[in-house]
mmCIF file of N, CA and C in Angstrom:
data_model
loop_
_atom_site.group_PDB
_atom_site.id
_atom_site.type_symbol
_atom_site.label_atom_id
_atom_site.label_comp_id
_atom_site.label_asym_id
_atom_site.label_seq_id
_atom_site.Cartn_x
_atom_site.Cartn_y
_atom_site.Cartn_z
ATOM 1 N N MET Z 9 76.587 9.094 205.436
ATOM 2 C CA MET Z 9 76.700 9.043 203.738
ATOM 3 C C MET Z 9 76.282 7.264 203.334
ATOM 4 N N ASN Z 10 75.235 7.199 202.703
ATOM 5 C CA ASN Z 10 74.943 5.823 202.843
ATOM 6 C C ASN Z 10 75.733 5.595 201.407
ATOM 7 N N ILE Z 11 76.272 4.416 201.508
ATOM 8 C CA ILE Z 11 77.260 3.604 201.150
ATOM 9 C C ILE Z 11 76.433 3.260 199.281
ATOM 10 N N LEU Z 12 75.211 2.543 199.666
ATOM 11 C CA LEU Z 12 74.295 2.697 198.467
ATOM 12 C C LEU Z 12 74.150 3.321 197.709
ATOM 13 N N ASP Z 13 74.828 4.818 198.204
ATOM 14 C CA ASP Z 13 73.896 6.022 197.144
ATOM 15 C C ASP Z 13 75.404 6.411 196.646
ATOM 16 N N LEU Z 14 76.341 5.754 196.752
ATOM 17 C CA LEU Z 14 77.447 5.913 196.252
ATOM 18 C C LEU Z 14 77.918 5.116 194.839
ATOM 19 N N ILE Z 15 76.877 3.661 194.671
ATOM 20 C CA ILE Z 15 77.570 2.832 194.450
ATOM 21 C C ILE Z 15 76.875 2.867 192.449
ATOM 22 N N ALA Z 16 78.166 2.892 191.685
ATOM 23 C CA ALA Z 16 77.776 2.753 190.134
ATOM 24 C C ALA Z 16 77.816 1.070 189.486
ATOM 25 N N PRO Z 17 76.200 0.966 188.800
ATOM 26 C CA PRO Z 17 76.239 -0.085 188.863
ATOM 27 C C PRO Z 17 76.700 -0.629 187.285
ATOM 28 N N THR Z 18 77.344 -1.646 187.190
ATOM 29 C CA THR Z 18 77.815 -2.229 186.385
ATOM 30 C C THR Z 18 77.906 -3.230 185.832
ATOM 31 N N LYS Z 19 78.219 -3.840 184.715
ATOM 32 C CA LYS Z 19 78.185 -4.951 183.995
ATOM 33 C C LYS Z 19 79.738 -6.054 184.729
ATOM 34 N N ILE Z 20 79.233 -6.835 184.834
ATOM 35 C CA ILE Z 20 80.886 -7.755 185.415
ATOM 36 C C ILE Z 20 81.883 -8.369 184.116
ATOM 37 N N ALA Z 21 82.888 -8.715 184.013
ATOM 38 C CA ALA Z 21 84.204 -8.810 183.273
ATOM 39 C C ALA Z 21 83.856 -10.362 183.361
ATOM 40 N N LYS Z 22 83.701 -10.904 182.096
ATOM 41 C CA LYS Z 22 83.761 -12.404 181.917
ATOM 42 C C LYS Z 22 84.847 -13.359 180.831
ATOM 43 N N PRO Z 23 85.048 -14.129 181.622
ATOM 44 C CA PRO Z 23 86.083 -15.186 180.514
ATOM 45 C C PRO Z 23 85.682 -14.779 179.279
ATOM 46 N N GLY Z 24 86.878 -14.483 178.183
ATOM 47 C CA GLY Z 24 86.615 -14.472 176.989
ATOM 48 C C GLY Z 24 86.117 -12.975 175.815
ATOM 49 N N MET Z 25 85.860 -11.637 177.491
ATOM 50 C CA MET Z 25 85.712 -10.862 176.944
ATOM 51 C C MET Z 25 86.516 -9.636 176.017
ATOM 52 N N TYR Z 26 86.684 -8.909 175.666
ATOM 53 C CA TYR Z 26 87.708 -8.367 174.589
ATOM 54 C C TYR Z 26 87.713 -7.098 175.569
ATOM 55 N N VAL Z 27 89.545 -6.401 175.870
ATOM 56 C CA VAL Z 27 89.860 -5.170 176.610
ATOM 57 C C VAL Z 27 88.987 -3.862 175.893
ATOM 58 N N ARG Z 28 88.535 -4.308 174.603
ATOM 59 C CA ARG Z 28 87.512 -2.682 174.274
ATOM 60 C C ARG Z 28 86.275 -2.915 174.514
ATOM 61 N N GLU Z 29 85.330 -4.071 175.118
ATOM 62 C CA GLU Z 29 84.215 -4.520 175.691
ATOM 63 C C GLU Z 29 84.375 -3.810 177.486
ATOM 64 N N VAL Z 30 85.375 -4.284 177.819
ATOM 65 C CA VAL Z 30 85.951 -3.860 179.942
ATOM 66 C C VAL Z 30 86.020 -2.576 179.582
ATOM 67 N N PHE Z 31 86.525 -1.743 178.727
ATOM 68 C CA PHE Z 31 87.398 -0.509 178.733
ATOM 69 C C PHE Z 31 85.532 0.152 178.724
ATOM 70 N N ARG Z 32 84.890 -0.002 177.910
ATOM 71 C CA ARG Z 32 83.684 0.627 177.922
ATOM 72 C C ARG Z 32 82.776 0.662 178.951
ATOM 73 N N ILE Z 33 82.975 -0.357 179.360
ATOM 74 C CA ILE Z 33 81.911 -0.433 180.545
ATOM 75 C C ILE Z 33 82.289 0.571 181.823
ATOM 76 N N CYS Z 34 83.762 0.740 181.831
ATOM 77 C CA CYS Z 34 83.986 1.164 182.921
ATOM 78 C C CYS Z 34 83.994 2.147 182.501
ATOM 79 N N VAL Z 35 84.296 2.998 181.049
ATOM 80 C CA VAL Z 35 84.061 4.471 180.891
ATOM 81 C C VAL Z 35 82.493 5.138 180.539
ATOM 82 N N GLU Z 36 81.598 4.435 180.505
ATOM 83 C CA GLU Z 36 80.567 4.380 180.881
ATOM 84 C C GLU Z 36 79.990 4.574 182.268
ATOM 85 N N ALA Z 37 80.565 3.943 182.929
ATOM 86 C CA ALA Z 37 80.095 3.995 184.256
ATOM 87 C C ALA Z 37 80.817 4.973 184.943
ATOM 88 N N ASP Z 38 82.096 5.557 184.684
ATOM 89 C CA ASP Z 38 83.166 6.501 185.084
ATOM 90 C C ASP Z 38 83.843 5.520 186.493
ATOM 91 N N VAL Z 39 84.495 4.706 186.411
ATOM 92 C CA VAL Z 39 84.767 3.886 187.282
ATOM 93 C C VAL Z 39 86.076 3.321 186.560
ATOM 94 N N PRO Z 40 87.213 2.914 187.295
ATOM 95 C CA PRO Z 40 88.740 2.631 186.993
ATOM 96 C C PRO Z 40 88.931 0.614 186.896
ATOM 97 N N GLY Z 41 87.406 0.610 186.962
ATOM 98 C CA GLY Z 41 87.673 -1.044 187.073
ATOM 99 C C GLY Z 41 86.464 -1.385 186.926
ATOM 100 N N VAL Z 42 86.276 -3.060 187.078
ATOM 101 C CA VAL Z 42 85.145 -3.921 187.149
ATOM 102 C C VAL Z 42 85.405 -5.371 187.937
ATOM 103 N N PRO Z 43 84.604 -5.993 188.131
ATOM 104 C CA PRO Z 43 84.980 -7.807 188.713
ATOM 105 C C PRO Z 43 85.174 -8.524 187.816
ATOM 106 N N PHE Z 44 86.068 -9.049 187.914
ATOM 107 C CA PHE Z 44 86.052 -10.458 186.749
ATOM 108 C C PHE Z 44 84.925 -11.964 187.668
ATOM 109 N N GLU Z 45 84.026 -12.403 186.586
ATOM 110 C CA GLU Z 45 83.674 -13.391 186.872
ATOM 111 C C GLU Z 45 84.258 -14.891 186.460
ATOM 112 N N ASN Z 46 84.234 -15.790 187.102
ATOM 113 C CA ASN Z 46 84.921 -16.857 186.008
ATOM 114 C C ASN Z 46 83.719 -17.478 185.629
ATOM 115 N N HIS Z 47 84.354 -18.783 184.904
ATOM 116 C CA HIS Z 47 83.194 -19.832 184.312
ATOM 117 C C HIS Z 47 81.888 -20.152 184.943
ATOM 118 N N GLU Z 48 82.295 -20.150 186.884
ATOM 119 C CA GLU Z 48 81.667 -21.114 187.763
ATOM 120 C C GLU Z 48 80.021 -19.812 188.238
ATOM 121 N N GLY Z 49 80.327 -18.865 187.564
ATOM 122 C CA GLY Z 49 79.542 -17.650 187.830
ATOM 123 C C GLY Z 49 80.320 -17.068 189.345
ATOM 124 N N ARG Z 50 81.391 -16.689 189.913
ATOM 125 C CA ARG Z 50 81.907 -16.332 191.212
ATOM 126 C C ARG Z 50 82.945 -15.576 191.086
ATOM 127 N N ILE Z 51 82.904 -14.504 191.084
ATOM 128 C CA ILE Z 51 83.274 -13.080 191.437
ATOM 129 C C ILE Z 51 85.294 -13.566 191.607
ATOM 130 N N VAL Z 52 85.749 -13.494 191.429
ATOM 131 C CA VAL Z 52 87.365 -14.395 191.664
ATOM 132 C C VAL Z 52 88.649 -12.863 191.310
ATOM 133 N N GLY Z 53 88.263 -11.751 191.091
ATOM 134 C CA GLY Z 53 89.450 -10.772 190.743
ATOM 135 C C GLY Z 53 88.714 -9.654 190.036
ATOM 136 N N LYS Z 54 89.395 -8.850 189.715
ATOM 137 C CA LYS Z 54 89.124 -7.498 188.779
ATOM 138 C C LYS Z 54 89.658 -7.243 187.431
ATOM 139 N N VAL Z 55 89.510 -6.365 186.791
ATOM 140 C CA VAL Z 55 89.677 -5.706 185.491
ATOM 141 C C VAL Z 55 89.951 -4.621 185.701
ATOM 142 N N SER Z 56 91.343 -3.669 185.795
ATOM 143 C CA SER Z 56 91.312 -2.540 186.100
ATOM 144 C C SER Z 56 92.046 -1.949 184.543
ATOM 145 N N ILE Z 57 91.370 -0.952 184.406
ATOM 146 C CA ILE Z 57 92.286 -0.009 183.060
ATOM 147 C C ILE Z 57 93.352 0.084 183.406
ATOM 148 N N ARG Z 58 93.736 0.371 184.511
ATOM 149 C CA ARG Z 58 95.333 0.844 184.456
ATOM 150 C C ARG Z 58 96.408 -0.170 184.514
ATOM 151 N N HIS Z 59 96.094 -1.527 185.033
ATOM 152 C CA HIS Z 59 96.447 -2.522 184.829
ATOM 153 C C HIS Z 59 97.121 -3.119 183.432
ATOM 154 N N ILE Z 60 95.988 -2.945 183.113
ATOM 155 C CA ILE Z 60 95.650 -3.457 181.376
ATOM 156 C C ILE Z 60 96.951 -2.535 180.799
ATOM 157 N N LEU Z 61 96.572 -1.112 180.738
ATOM 158 C CA LEU Z 61 97.787 0.122 180.193
ATOM 159 C C LEU Z 61 98.358 -0.018 180.601
ATOM 160 N N LYS Z 62 99.534 -0.524 181.692
ATOM 161 C CA LYS Z 62 100.736 -0.363 181.933
ATOM 162 C C LYS Z 62 101.413 -1.956 181.762
ATOM 163 N N GLU Z 63 99.712 -3.221 181.399
ATOM 164 C CA GLU Z 63 101.002 -4.091 181.077
ATOM 165 C C GLU Z 63 100.966 -3.835 179.358
ATOM 166 N N THR Z 64 100.497 -3.188 179.217
ATOM 167 C CA THR Z 64 100.317 -3.143 177.249
ATOM 168 C C THR Z 64 100.954 -2.076 176.338
ATOM 169 N N CYS Z 65 101.294 -0.958 177.379
ATOM 170 C CA CYS Z 65 101.576 0.660 176.669
ATOM 171 C C CYS Z 65 102.771 0.650 177.304
ATOM 172 N N ILE Z 66 103.423 0.507 178.504
ATOM 173 C CA ILE Z 66 104.183 1.183 179.008
ATOM 174 C C ILE Z 66 105.635 0.049 179.459
ATOM 175 N N PRO Z 67 106.195 0.194 178.989
ATOM 176 C CA PRO Z 67 107.647 -0.605 178.929
ATOM 177 C C PRO Z 67 108.021 -0.827 180.882
ATOM 178 N N ASP Z 68 108.502 -1.481 181.350
ATOM 179 C CA ASP Z 68 108.695 -1.215 182.456
ATOM 180 C C ASP Z 68 110.050 -0.413 182.746
ATOM 181 N N PHE Z 69 111.435 0.021 181.624
ATOM 182 C CA PHE Z 69 112.483 0.879 181.651
ATOM 183 C C PHE Z 69 111.576 2.442 181.963
ATOM 184 N N MET Z 70 110.352 2.499 181.080
ATOM 185 C CA MET Z 70 109.618 3.954 181.152
ATOM 186 C C MET Z 70 109.387 4.765 182.263
ATOM 187 N N VAL Z 71 108.850 3.298 183.017
ATOM 188 C CA VAL Z 71 108.445 3.212 184.401
ATOM 189 C C VAL Z 71 109.042 3.795 185.373
ATOM 190 N N ARG Z 72 110.191 3.032 185.485
ATOM 191 C CA ARG Z 72 111.953 3.122 186.156
ATOM 192 C C ARG Z 72 112.346 4.554 185.659
ATOM 193 N N HIS Z 73 112.032 4.921 184.643
ATOM 194 C CA HIS Z 73 113.051 6.072 184.323
ATOM 195 C C HIS Z 73 111.947 7.042 183.591
ATOM 196 N N SER Z 74 111.341 7.435 184.068
ATOM 197 C CA SER Z 74 109.788 8.352 183.597
ATOM 198 C C SER Z 74 110.431 9.750 184.169
ATOM 199 N N HIS Z 75 111.045 9.912 184.845
ATOM 200 C CA HIS Z 75 111.209 11.771 185.669
ATOM 201 C C HIS Z 75 112.662 11.861 184.913
ATOM 202 N N LEU Z 76 113.002 10.981 183.573
ATOM 203 C CA LEU Z 76 114.101 11.046 182.765
ATOM 204 C C LEU Z 76 113.693 11.553 181.461
ATOM 205 N N LEU Z 77 112.367 10.632 180.993
ATOM 206 C CA LEU Z 77 111.937 11.118 179.693
ATOM 207 C C LEU Z 77 111.409 12.618 179.542
ATOM 208 N N GLY Z 78 111.556 13.546 178.861
ATOM 209 C CA GLY Z 78 111.072 14.408 177.914
ATOM 210 C C GLY Z 78 109.434 14.452 177.785
ATOM 211 N N ASP Z 79 108.978 16.004 177.770
ATOM 212 C CA ASP Z 79 107.458 15.773 177.696
ATOM 213 C C ASP Z 79 107.413 15.643 175.825
ATOM 214 N N ASN Z 80 108.391 15.566 175.267
ATOM 215 C CA ASN Z 80 108.050 15.488 173.819
ATOM 216 C C ASN Z 80 108.687 14.371 173.349
ATOM 217 N N SER Z 81 108.767 13.337 174.222
ATOM 218 C CA SER Z 81 109.613 12.040 173.495
ATOM 219 C C SER Z 81 108.799 11.171 172.237
ATOM 220 N N GLU Z 82 109.063 11.970 171.146
ATOM 221 C CA GLU Z 82 108.388 11.881 169.637
ATOM 222 C C GLU Z 82 108.204 9.934 169.575
ATOM 223 N N SER Z 83 109.569 9.538 170.179
ATOM 224 C CA SER Z 83 110.088 7.755 169.456
ATOM 225 C C SER Z 83 109.261 6.957 170.607
ATOM 226 N N LEU Z 84 109.128 7.442 171.699
ATOM 227 C CA LEU Z 84 108.288 6.665 172.385
ATOM 228 C C LEU Z 84 106.691 6.394 172.203
ATOM 229 N N ILE Z 85 106.187 7.032 171.294
ATOM 230 C CA ILE Z 85 104.652 7.766 171.023
ATOM 231 C C ILE Z 85 104.057 5.817 170.709
ATOM 232 N N ILE Z 86 102.803 5.707 171.582
ATOM 233 C CA ILE Z 86 101.982 4.385 171.273
ATOM 234 C C ILE Z 86 101.514 5.004 169.804
ATOM 235 N N PRO Z 87 101.706 3.812 168.737
ATOM 236 C CA PRO Z 87 101.275 4.254 167.522
ATOM 237 C C PRO Z 87 99.339 3.603 167.323
ATOM 238 N N TRP Z 88 98.803 4.157 166.822
ATOM 239 C CA TRP Z 88 97.348 4.073 166.828
ATOM 240 C C TRP Z 88 96.739 2.168 166.467
ATOM 241 N N ASP Z 89 97.593 1.554 165.551
ATOM 242 C CA ASP Z 89 97.224 0.590 165.418
ATOM 243 C C ASP Z 89 97.661 -0.379 166.506
ATOM 244 N N LYS Z 90 98.906 -0.409 167.208
ATOM 245 C CA LYS Z 90 98.987 -0.662 168.873
ATOM 246 C C LYS Z 90 97.687 -0.944 169.639
ATOM 247 N N ILE Z 91 96.804 0.457 169.912
ATOM 248 C CA ILE Z 91 96.075 0.468 170.400
ATOM 249 C C ILE Z 91 94.917 -0.272 170.044
ATOM 250 N N GLY Z 92 94.801 -0.217 168.486
ATOM 251 C CA GLY Z 92 94.100 -1.520 168.208
ATOM 252 C C GLY Z 92 94.372 -2.880 168.465
ATOM 253 N N GLU Z 93 94.992 -2.926 168.301
ATOM 254 C CA GLU Z 93 96.139 -4.248 168.779
ATOM 255 C C GLU Z 93 95.548 -4.979 170.303
ATOM 256 N N VAL Z 94 95.147 -3.351 171.569
ATOM 257 C CA VAL Z 94 95.237 -4.152 172.467
ATOM 258 C C VAL Z 94 93.915 -4.328 173.196
ATOM 259 N N LEU Z 95 93.106 -3.106 172.070
ATOM 260 C CA LEU Z 95 91.385 -3.556 172.424
ATOM 261 C C LEU Z 95 90.690 -4.539 171.968
ATOM 262 N N LYS Z 96 91.951 -5.854 171.123
ATOM 263 C CA LYS Z 96 91.395 -6.901 170.810
ATOM 264 C C LYS Z 96 91.776 -7.763 171.636
ATOM 265 N N LEU Z 97 92.366 -7.402 172.570
ATOM 266 C CA LEU Z 97 93.208 -8.445 173.484
ATOM 267 C C LEU Z 97 91.723 -9.292 174.434
ATOM 268 N N ARG Z 98 92.321 -10.339 175.099
ATOM 269 C CA ARG Z 98 90.822 -10.931 176.382
ATOM 270 C C ARG Z 98 91.404 -10.418 177.437
ATOM 271 N N VAL Z 99 90.575 -9.951 178.206
ATOM 272 C CA VAL Z 99 90.794 -9.574 179.606
ATOM 273 C C VAL Z 99 91.158 -10.777 180.479
ATOM 274 N N ASP Z 100 90.764 -12.055 179.811
ATOM 275 C CA ASP Z 100 91.764 -13.014 180.701
ATOM 276 C C ASP Z 100 92.969 -13.126 181.402
ATOM 277 N N GLU Z 101 93.798 -12.676 180.480
ATOM 278 C CA GLU Z 101 95.622 -12.832 181.312
ATOM 279 C C GLU Z 101 95.792 -11.393 181.465
ATOM 280 N N PHE Z 102 94.514 -10.575 181.896
ATOM 281 C CA PHE Z 102 94.563 -8.698 182.838
ATOM 282 C C PHE Z 102 93.980 -9.026 184.181
ATOM 283 N N VAL Z 103 93.570 -10.140 184.631
ATOM 284 C CA VAL Z 103 92.576 -10.272 185.932
ATOM 285 C C VAL Z 103 93.297 -10.329 187.299
ATOM 286 N N LEU Z 104 93.295 -9.357 188.027
ATOM 287 C CA LEU Z 104 93.814 -9.405 189.113
ATOM 288 C C LEU Z 104 92.995 -9.855 190.681
ATOM 289 N N PRO Z 105 93.761 -10.881 191.034
ATOM 290 C CA PRO Z 105 93.199 -10.913 192.411
ATOM 291 C C PRO Z 105 92.594 -11.227 192.956
ATOM 292 N N ASP Z 106 93.586 -9.927 193.832
ATOM 293 C CA ASP Z 106 93.080 -9.004 194.770
ATOM 294 C C ASP Z 106 91.845 -8.131 194.825
ATOM 295 N N ILE Z 107 90.743 -7.834 195.507
ATOM 296 C CA ILE Z 107 89.829 -7.466 194.880
ATOM 297 C C ILE Z 107 89.476 -6.774 196.802
ATOM 298 N N ALA Z 108 89.359 -5.262 196.463
ATOM 299 C CA ALA Z 108 88.668 -4.932 198.226
ATOM 300 C C ALA Z 108 86.854 -4.726 197.525
ATOM 301 N N ILE Z 109 86.391 -5.372 198.508
ATOM 302 C CA ILE Z 109 84.740 -5.828 198.892
ATOM 303 C C ILE Z 109 84.172 -5.078 200.018
ATOM 304 N N ALA Z 110 83.277 -4.278 199.658
ATOM 305 C CA ALA Z 110 82.013 -3.973 200.752
ATOM 306 C C ALA Z 110 80.907 -4.537 200.743
ATOM 307 N N THR Z 111 80.016 -4.478 201.652
ATOM 308 C CA THR Z 111 78.556 -4.754 201.486
ATOM 309 C C THR Z 111 78.098 -3.581 201.881
ATOM 310 N N PRO Z 112 76.216 -3.488 202.047
ATOM 311 C CA PRO Z 112 75.562 -2.434 201.623
ATOM 312 C C PRO Z 112 75.403 -1.709 202.948
ATOM 313 N N ALA Z 113 76.328 -2.540 203.972
ATOM 314 C CA ALA Z 113 75.997 -1.937 205.032
ATOM 315 C C ALA Z 113 77.012 -1.411 205.473
ATOM 316 N N THR Z 114 78.229 -1.465 204.878
ATOM 317 C CA THR Z 114 79.431 -0.719 205.517
ATOM 318 C C THR Z 114 79.576 0.895 204.995
ATOM 319 N N SER Z 115 79.848 1.410 205.827
ATOM 320 C CA SER Z 115 79.867 2.947 206.148
ATOM 321 C C SER Z 115 80.789 3.483 205.194
ATOM 322 N N PHE Z 116 80.597 4.706 204.688
ATOM 323 C CA PHE Z 116 81.927 5.331 203.697
ATOM 324 C C PHE Z 116 82.781 5.224 204.181
ATOM 325 N N SER Z 117 82.900 5.770 205.408
ATOM 326 C CA SER Z 117 84.507 5.957 206.106
ATOM 327 C C SER Z 117 85.227 4.343 205.920
ATOM 328 N N LYS Z 118 84.496 3.452 206.059
ATOM 329 C CA LYS Z 118 85.164 2.219 206.271
ATOM 330 C C LYS Z 118 85.309 1.962 205.058
ATOM 331 N N ALA Z 119 84.249 1.977 204.157
ATOM 332 C CA ALA Z 119 85.070 1.976 202.657
ATOM 333 C C ALA Z 119 86.182 2.847 201.967
ATOM 334 N N LEU Z 120 86.122 3.657 202.863
ATOM 335 C CA LEU Z 120 87.564 4.412 201.992
ATOM 336 C C LEU Z 120 89.033 4.247 203.096
ATOM 337 N N ALA Z 121 88.622 3.543 204.131
ATOM 338 C CA ALA Z 121 89.687 2.754 204.787
ATOM 339 C C ALA Z 121 90.159 1.229 204.385
ATOM 340 N N ILE Z 122 88.999 0.760 203.668
ATOM 341 C CA ILE Z 122 89.021 -0.610 202.989
ATOM 342 C C ILE Z 122 89.898 -0.305 201.435
ATOM 343 N N MET Z 123 89.726 0.561 200.501
ATOM 344 C CA MET Z 123 90.689 0.988 199.879
ATOM 345 C C MET Z 123 92.124 1.560 200.111
ATOM 346 N N GLU Z 124 92.243 2.139 201.380
ATOM 347 C CA GLU Z 124 93.535 2.935 201.747
ATOM 348 C C GLU Z 124 94.098 1.577 201.948
ATOM 349 N N ASN Z 125 93.776 0.272 202.742
ATOM 350 C CA ASN Z 125 94.619 -0.418 203.004
ATOM 351 C C ASN Z 125 94.614 -1.112 202.016
ATOM 352 N N MET Z 126 94.177 -1.433 200.626
ATOM 353 C CA MET Z 126 94.175 -2.121 199.638
ATOM 354 C C MET Z 126 95.013 -1.838 198.592
ATOM 355 N N ASP Z 127 95.291 0.090 199.170
ATOM 356 C CA ASP Z 127 96.312 0.408 197.864
ATOM 357 C C ASP Z 127 95.314 0.665 196.707
ATOM 358 N N THR Z 128 93.699 1.229 196.459
ATOM 359 C CA THR Z 128 93.057 0.892 195.497
ATOM 360 C C THR Z 128 92.465 2.438 195.644
ATOM 361 N N THR Z 129 91.505 2.422 194.683
ATOM 362 C CA THR Z 129 90.345 3.980 194.475
ATOM 363 C C THR Z 129 89.075 3.346 194.309
ATOM 364 N N TYR Z 130 89.024 1.897 194.603
ATOM 365 C CA TYR Z 130 87.872 1.774 193.930
ATOM 366 C C TYR Z 130 87.678 0.134 194.922
ATOM 367 N N LEU Z 131 86.506 0.006 194.876
ATOM 368 C CA LEU Z 131 85.648 -0.969 195.813
ATOM 369 C C LEU Z 131 84.554 -1.597 194.683
ATOM 370 N N PHE Z 132 83.790 -3.233 195.371
ATOM 371 C CA PHE Z 132 82.804 -3.578 194.690
ATOM 372 C C PHE Z 132 81.946 -3.891 195.864
ATOM 373 N N VAL Z 133 80.982 -3.064 195.909
ATOM 374 C CA VAL Z 133 80.076 -3.600 196.942
ATOM 375 C C VAL Z 133 79.252 -5.148 196.439
ATOM 376 N N ILE Z 134 79.206 -6.072 197.316
ATOM 377 C CA ILE Z 134 78.666 -7.249 197.083
ATOM 378 C C ILE Z 134 77.731 -7.582 198.550
ATOM 379 N N ASP Z 135 76.633 -7.731 198.393
ATOM 380 C CA ASP Z 135 75.152 -8.108 198.989
ATOM 381 C C ASP Z 135 75.144 -9.925 198.845
ATOM 382 N N ASP Z 136 75.309 -10.311 200.208
ATOM 383 C CA ASP Z 136 75.443 -12.284 199.906
ATOM 384 C C ASP Z 136 75.799 -12.729 198.716
ATOM 385 N N GLY Z 137 76.763 -12.638 197.821
ATOM 386 C CA GLY Z 137 77.040 -12.893 196.641
ATOM 387 C C GLY Z 137 76.592 -12.179 195.815
ATOM 388 N N ASP Z 138 75.721 -11.075 195.809
ATOM 389 C CA ASP Z 138 75.256 -10.306 194.668
ATOM 390 C C ASP Z 138 76.103 -8.926 194.453
ATOM 391 N N TYR Z 139 76.022 -9.271 193.209
ATOM 392 C CA TYR Z 139 77.502 -7.678 193.015
ATOM 393 C C TYR Z 139 76.115 -6.396 192.605
ATOM 394 N N ARG Z 140 76.360 -5.628 193.410
ATOM 395 C CA ARG Z 140 76.042 -4.403 193.697
ATOM 396 C C ARG Z 140 76.402 -3.173 192.219
ATOM 397 N N GLY Z 141 77.543 -3.182 192.340
ATOM 398 C CA GLY Z 141 78.235 -1.908 191.965
ATOM 399 C C GLY Z 141 79.775 -1.781 192.326
ATOM 400 N N VAL Z 142 80.228 -0.430 191.782
ATOM 401 C CA VAL Z 142 81.743 -0.001 192.325
ATOM 402 C C VAL Z 142 81.091 1.139 193.036
ATOM 403 N N VAL Z 143 82.766 1.209 194.428
ATOM 404 C CA VAL Z 143 82.452 2.733 194.897
ATOM 405 C C VAL Z 143 83.372 3.283 194.416
ATOM 406 N N SER Z 144 83.910 4.455 194.169
ATOM 407 C CA SER Z 144 84.946 4.740 193.819
ATOM 408 C C SER Z 144 85.381 6.144 194.684
ATOM 409 N N ILE Z 145 86.614 6.631 194.635
ATOM 410 C CA ILE Z 145 87.084 7.970 195.571
ATOM 411 C C ILE Z 145 86.667 8.799 194.871
ATOM 412 N N THR Z 146 86.120 8.898 193.432
ATOM 413 C CA THR Z 146 85.711 9.731 192.988
ATOM 414 C C THR Z 146 84.078 10.197 192.624
ATOM 415 N N GLY Z 147 83.718 8.632 192.742
ATOM 416 C CA GLY Z 147 81.755 8.585 193.133
ATOM 417 C C GLY Z 147 81.864 9.509 194.473
ATOM 418 N N ILE Z 148 82.658 9.390 195.562
ATOM 419 C CA ILE Z 148 82.541 9.852 196.885
ATOM 420 C C ILE Z 148 83.011 11.182 196.763
ATOM 421 N N ALA Z 149 83.746 11.435 196.099
ATOM 422 C CA ALA Z 149 83.833 13.183 195.999
ATOM 423 C C ALA Z 149 82.448 14.031 195.597
ATOM 424 N N ARG Z 150 81.908 13.577 194.276
ATOM 425 C CA ARG Z 150 80.885 13.620 193.546
ATOM 426 C C ARG Z 150 80.074 13.691 194.778
ATOM 427 N N ALA Z 151 79.569 13.025 195.775
ATOM 428 C CA ALA Z 151 78.436 13.007 196.575
ATOM 429 C C ALA Z 151 78.961 13.569 197.314
ATOM 430 N N MET Z 152 80.241 13.903 198.099
ATOM 431 C CA MET Z 152 80.512 15.147 199.238
ATOM 432 C C MET Z 152 79.957 16.246 198.468
ATOM 433 N N LEU Z 153 80.437 16.557 197.364
ATOM 434 C CA LEU Z 153 80.320 18.078 196.673
ATOM 435 C C LEU Z 153 78.533 18.295 196.455
ATOM 436 N N ALA Z 154 77.742 17.183 195.945
ATOM 437 C CA ALA Z 154 76.609 17.973 195.456
ATOM 438 C C ALA Z 154 75.998 17.644 196.862
ATOM 439 N N ASN Z 155 76.066 17.114 198.566
ATOM 440 C CA ASN Z 155 75.762 17.409 199.107
ATOM 441 C C ASN Z 155 76.294 18.836 200.336
ATOM 442 N N VAL Z 156 76.788 19.006 200.008
ATOM 443 C CA VAL Z 156 77.419 20.788 200.011
ATOM 444 C C VAL Z 156 75.952 21.522 200.206
#
């Protein structure tokens, strides 16, 4: 399996973009995050749906005590106006600097190993400084099913 066959092309997050824009990019490409490019045009991190939701929608005490929460904790529901506020935030404050990267020559098994090593479910394919797209474990599973 060639890593180029697994790439989901996406736009790149840039300074000043709104969370709404990045979520739309991710949802349309069916990927959990996209690279972040600084003002100089260099990819310096990633913007992750999971990280944004963790930072804005889930208090730390809920994470630590999630096993104690009931399924119908009405008082812990996130109101729609809060969701609207999150979507209006700029992504700059949510950029994670550690990113998993592969090249077009990377084998799919090495891509999986890189993801495991970086504790992530996706990586970015960069070819001589040019961003090509995202490879995710979901995309790998989809390709495996299609090739059986």
